Coordinates of N, CA and C in Angstrom, one line a residue:
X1466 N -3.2 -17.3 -14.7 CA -2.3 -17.8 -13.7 C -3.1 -18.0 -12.4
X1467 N -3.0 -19.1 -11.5 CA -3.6 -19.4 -10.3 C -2.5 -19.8 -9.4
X1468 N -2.9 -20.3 -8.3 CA -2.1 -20.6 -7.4 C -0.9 -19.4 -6.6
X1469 N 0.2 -20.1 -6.0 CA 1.3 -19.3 -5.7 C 2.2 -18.9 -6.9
X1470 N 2.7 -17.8 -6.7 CA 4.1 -17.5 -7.3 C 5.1 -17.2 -6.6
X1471 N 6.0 -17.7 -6.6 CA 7.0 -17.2 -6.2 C 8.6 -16.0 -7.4
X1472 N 9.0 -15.8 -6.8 CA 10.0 -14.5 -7.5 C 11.1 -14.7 -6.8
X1473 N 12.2 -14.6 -7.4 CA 13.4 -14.5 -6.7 C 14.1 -13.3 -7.3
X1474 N 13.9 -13.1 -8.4 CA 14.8 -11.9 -9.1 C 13.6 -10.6 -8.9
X1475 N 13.3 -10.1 -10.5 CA 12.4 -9.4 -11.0 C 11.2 -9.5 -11.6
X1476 N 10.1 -9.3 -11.7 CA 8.9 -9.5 -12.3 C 8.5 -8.5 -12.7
X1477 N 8.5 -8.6 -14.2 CA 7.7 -7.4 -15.2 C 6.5 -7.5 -15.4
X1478 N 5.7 -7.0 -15.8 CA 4.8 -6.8 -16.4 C 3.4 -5.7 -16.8
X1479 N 2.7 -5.9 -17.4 CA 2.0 -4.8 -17.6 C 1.0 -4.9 -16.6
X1480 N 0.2 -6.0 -16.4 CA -0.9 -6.4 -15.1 C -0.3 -7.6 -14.9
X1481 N -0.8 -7.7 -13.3 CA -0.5 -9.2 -12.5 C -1.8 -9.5 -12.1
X1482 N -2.5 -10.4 -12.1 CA -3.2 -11.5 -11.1 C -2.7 -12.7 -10.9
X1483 N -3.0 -13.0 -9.7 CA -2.7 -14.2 -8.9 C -3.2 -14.4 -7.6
X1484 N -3.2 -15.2 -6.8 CA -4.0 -15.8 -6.1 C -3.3 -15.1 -5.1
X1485 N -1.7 -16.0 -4.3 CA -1.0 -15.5 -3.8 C 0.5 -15.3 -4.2
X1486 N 1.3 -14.3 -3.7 CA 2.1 -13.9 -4.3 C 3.4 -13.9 -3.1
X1487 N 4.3 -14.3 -4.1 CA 5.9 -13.8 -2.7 C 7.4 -13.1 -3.6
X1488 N 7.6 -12.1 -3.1 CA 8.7 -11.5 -3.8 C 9.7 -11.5 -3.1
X1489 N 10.7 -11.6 -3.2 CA 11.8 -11.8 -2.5 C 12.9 -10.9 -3.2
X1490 N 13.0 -10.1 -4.5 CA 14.0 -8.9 -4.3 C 12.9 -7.8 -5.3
X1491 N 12.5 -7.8 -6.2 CA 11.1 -6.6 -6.7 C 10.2 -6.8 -7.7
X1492 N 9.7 -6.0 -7.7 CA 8.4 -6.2 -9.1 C 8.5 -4.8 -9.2
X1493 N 8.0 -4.9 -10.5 CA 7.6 -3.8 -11.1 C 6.3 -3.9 -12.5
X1494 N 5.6 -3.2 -12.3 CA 4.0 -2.9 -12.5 C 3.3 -2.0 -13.1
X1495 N 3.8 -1.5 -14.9 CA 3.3 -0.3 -15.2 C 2.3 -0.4 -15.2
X1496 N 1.0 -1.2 -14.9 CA -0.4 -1.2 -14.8 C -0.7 -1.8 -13.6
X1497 N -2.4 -2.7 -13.7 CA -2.7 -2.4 -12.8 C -2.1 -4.3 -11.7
X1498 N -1.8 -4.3 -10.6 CA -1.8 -5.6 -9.8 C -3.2 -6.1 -8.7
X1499 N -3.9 -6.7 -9.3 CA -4.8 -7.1 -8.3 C -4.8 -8.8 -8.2
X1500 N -5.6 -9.0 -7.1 CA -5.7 -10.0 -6.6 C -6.9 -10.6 -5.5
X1501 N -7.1 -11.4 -5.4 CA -8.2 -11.7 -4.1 C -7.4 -12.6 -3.0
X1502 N -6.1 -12.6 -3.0 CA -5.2 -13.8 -1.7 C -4.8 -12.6 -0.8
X1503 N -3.6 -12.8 -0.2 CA -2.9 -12.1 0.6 C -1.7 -11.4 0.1
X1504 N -1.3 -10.2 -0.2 CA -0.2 -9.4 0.0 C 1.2 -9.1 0.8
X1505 N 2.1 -10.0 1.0 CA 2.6 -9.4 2.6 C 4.2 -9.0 1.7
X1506 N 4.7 -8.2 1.7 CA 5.6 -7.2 1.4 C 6.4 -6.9 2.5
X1507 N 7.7 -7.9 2.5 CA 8.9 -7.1 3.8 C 9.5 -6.5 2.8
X1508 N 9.9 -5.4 3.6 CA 10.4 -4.2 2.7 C 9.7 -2.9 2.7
X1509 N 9.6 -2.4 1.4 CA 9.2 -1.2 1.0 C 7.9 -0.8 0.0
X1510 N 7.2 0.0 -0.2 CA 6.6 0.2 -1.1 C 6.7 1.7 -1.7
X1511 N 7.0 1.9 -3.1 CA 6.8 2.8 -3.7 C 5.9 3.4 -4.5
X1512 N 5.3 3.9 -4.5 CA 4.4 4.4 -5.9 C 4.3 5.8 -6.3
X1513 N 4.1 5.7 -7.7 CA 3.9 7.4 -8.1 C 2.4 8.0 -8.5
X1514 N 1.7 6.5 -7.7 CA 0.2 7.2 -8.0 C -0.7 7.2 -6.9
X1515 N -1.3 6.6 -7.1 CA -2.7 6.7 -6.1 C -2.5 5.3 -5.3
X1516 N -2.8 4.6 -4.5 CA -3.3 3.5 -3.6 C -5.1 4.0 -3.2
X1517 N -5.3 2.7 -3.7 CA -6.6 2.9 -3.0 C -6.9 1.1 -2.6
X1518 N -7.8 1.5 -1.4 CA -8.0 0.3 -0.5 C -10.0 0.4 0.0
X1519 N -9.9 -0.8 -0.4 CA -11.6 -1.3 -0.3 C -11.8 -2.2 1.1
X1520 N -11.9 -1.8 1.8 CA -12.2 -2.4 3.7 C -11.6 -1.8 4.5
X1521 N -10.2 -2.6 5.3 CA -9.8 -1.4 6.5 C -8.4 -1.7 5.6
X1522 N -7.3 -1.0 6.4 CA -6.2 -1.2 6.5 C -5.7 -1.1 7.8
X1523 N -4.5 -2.2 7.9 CA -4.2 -2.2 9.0 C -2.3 -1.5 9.5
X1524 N -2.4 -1.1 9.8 CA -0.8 -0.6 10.3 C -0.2 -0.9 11.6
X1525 N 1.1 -1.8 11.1 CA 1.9 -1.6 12.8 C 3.5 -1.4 12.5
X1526 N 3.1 0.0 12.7 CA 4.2 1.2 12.5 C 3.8 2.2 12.4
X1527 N 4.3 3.5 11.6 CA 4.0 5.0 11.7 C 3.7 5.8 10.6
X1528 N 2.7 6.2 10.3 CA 2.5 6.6 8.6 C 3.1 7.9 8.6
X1529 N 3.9 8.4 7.9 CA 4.5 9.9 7.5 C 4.5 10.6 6.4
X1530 N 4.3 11.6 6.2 CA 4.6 12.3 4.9 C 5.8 12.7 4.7
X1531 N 6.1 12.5 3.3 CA 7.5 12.5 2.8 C 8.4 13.9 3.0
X1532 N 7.8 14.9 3.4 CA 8.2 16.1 3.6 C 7.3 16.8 4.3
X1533 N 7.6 17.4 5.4 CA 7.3 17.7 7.0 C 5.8 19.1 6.1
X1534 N 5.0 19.3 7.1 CA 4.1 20.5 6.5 C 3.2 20.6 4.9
X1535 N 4.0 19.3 4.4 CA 3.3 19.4 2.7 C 2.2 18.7 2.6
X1536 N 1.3 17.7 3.4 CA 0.7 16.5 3.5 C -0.7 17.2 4.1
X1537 N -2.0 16.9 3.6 CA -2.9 16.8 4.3 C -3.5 15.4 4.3
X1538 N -4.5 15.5 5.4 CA -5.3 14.1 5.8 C -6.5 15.0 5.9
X1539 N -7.4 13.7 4.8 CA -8.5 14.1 3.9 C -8.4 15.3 3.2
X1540 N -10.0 15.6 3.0 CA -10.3 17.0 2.0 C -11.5 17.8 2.7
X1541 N -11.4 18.8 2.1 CA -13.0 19.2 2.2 C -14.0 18.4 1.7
X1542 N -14.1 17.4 0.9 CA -15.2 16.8 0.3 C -15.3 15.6 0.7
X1543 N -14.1 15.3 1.5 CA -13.6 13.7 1.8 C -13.1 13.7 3.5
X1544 N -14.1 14.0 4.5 CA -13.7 14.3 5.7 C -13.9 13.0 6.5
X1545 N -12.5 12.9 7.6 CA -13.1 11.3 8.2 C -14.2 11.7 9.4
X1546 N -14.9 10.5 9.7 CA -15.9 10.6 10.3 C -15.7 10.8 11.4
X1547 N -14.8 9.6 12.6 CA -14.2 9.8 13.9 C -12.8 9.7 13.9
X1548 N -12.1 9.9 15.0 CA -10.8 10.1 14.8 C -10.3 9.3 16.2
X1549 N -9.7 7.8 16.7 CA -9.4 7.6 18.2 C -7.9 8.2 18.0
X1550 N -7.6 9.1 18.7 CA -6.0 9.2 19.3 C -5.6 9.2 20.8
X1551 N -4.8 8.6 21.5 CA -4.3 8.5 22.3 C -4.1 10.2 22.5
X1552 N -3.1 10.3 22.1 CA -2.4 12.0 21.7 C -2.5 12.5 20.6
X1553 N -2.8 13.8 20.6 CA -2.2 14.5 19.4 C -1.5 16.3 19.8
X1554 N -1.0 16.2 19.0 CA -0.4 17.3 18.9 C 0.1 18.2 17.9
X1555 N 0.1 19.6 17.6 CA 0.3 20.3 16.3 C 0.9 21.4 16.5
X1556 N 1.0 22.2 15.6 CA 1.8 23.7 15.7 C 0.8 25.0 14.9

């Protein structure tokens, strides 16, 4: 498959590649979705596994954990390097 796709309903499948992609009500993806175009997702994203991201990511809005106190950022083995914040604050 090359070029655009477009979706108006649902899109099954086991893997997706494509160039660029537009969904307009969902997908769903028991394996893997890659691609080399752009991604742009109004709405939501769910997943029950891992995301992993190769460059930066960018955010404009507020990242949360799904339940207050249960969430860390990084690991002992996986520590971030620098950190810019404006503020922070903890308990």
């Amino acid at each position: 498959m090359s070029g655009t796709v477009f979706v108006t309903n649902t899109l099954s499948a086991s893997a997706i590649e494509a160039g660029n992609m537009t969904y307009h009500t969902s997908m769903i993806a028991t394996s893997d979705i890659s691609g080399s175009g752009f991604l742009n997702i109004v709405g939501g994203i769910e997943t029950q596994g891992n995301v992993g991201v190769t460059g930066s990511l960018t955010v404009s809005g507020s990242i949360y954990p799904s339940t207050a106190g249960t969430s860390t950022l990084g690991k002992q083995s996986n520590k971030w390097a620098t950190l810019y914040v404006n503020d922070i604050s903890g308990s």
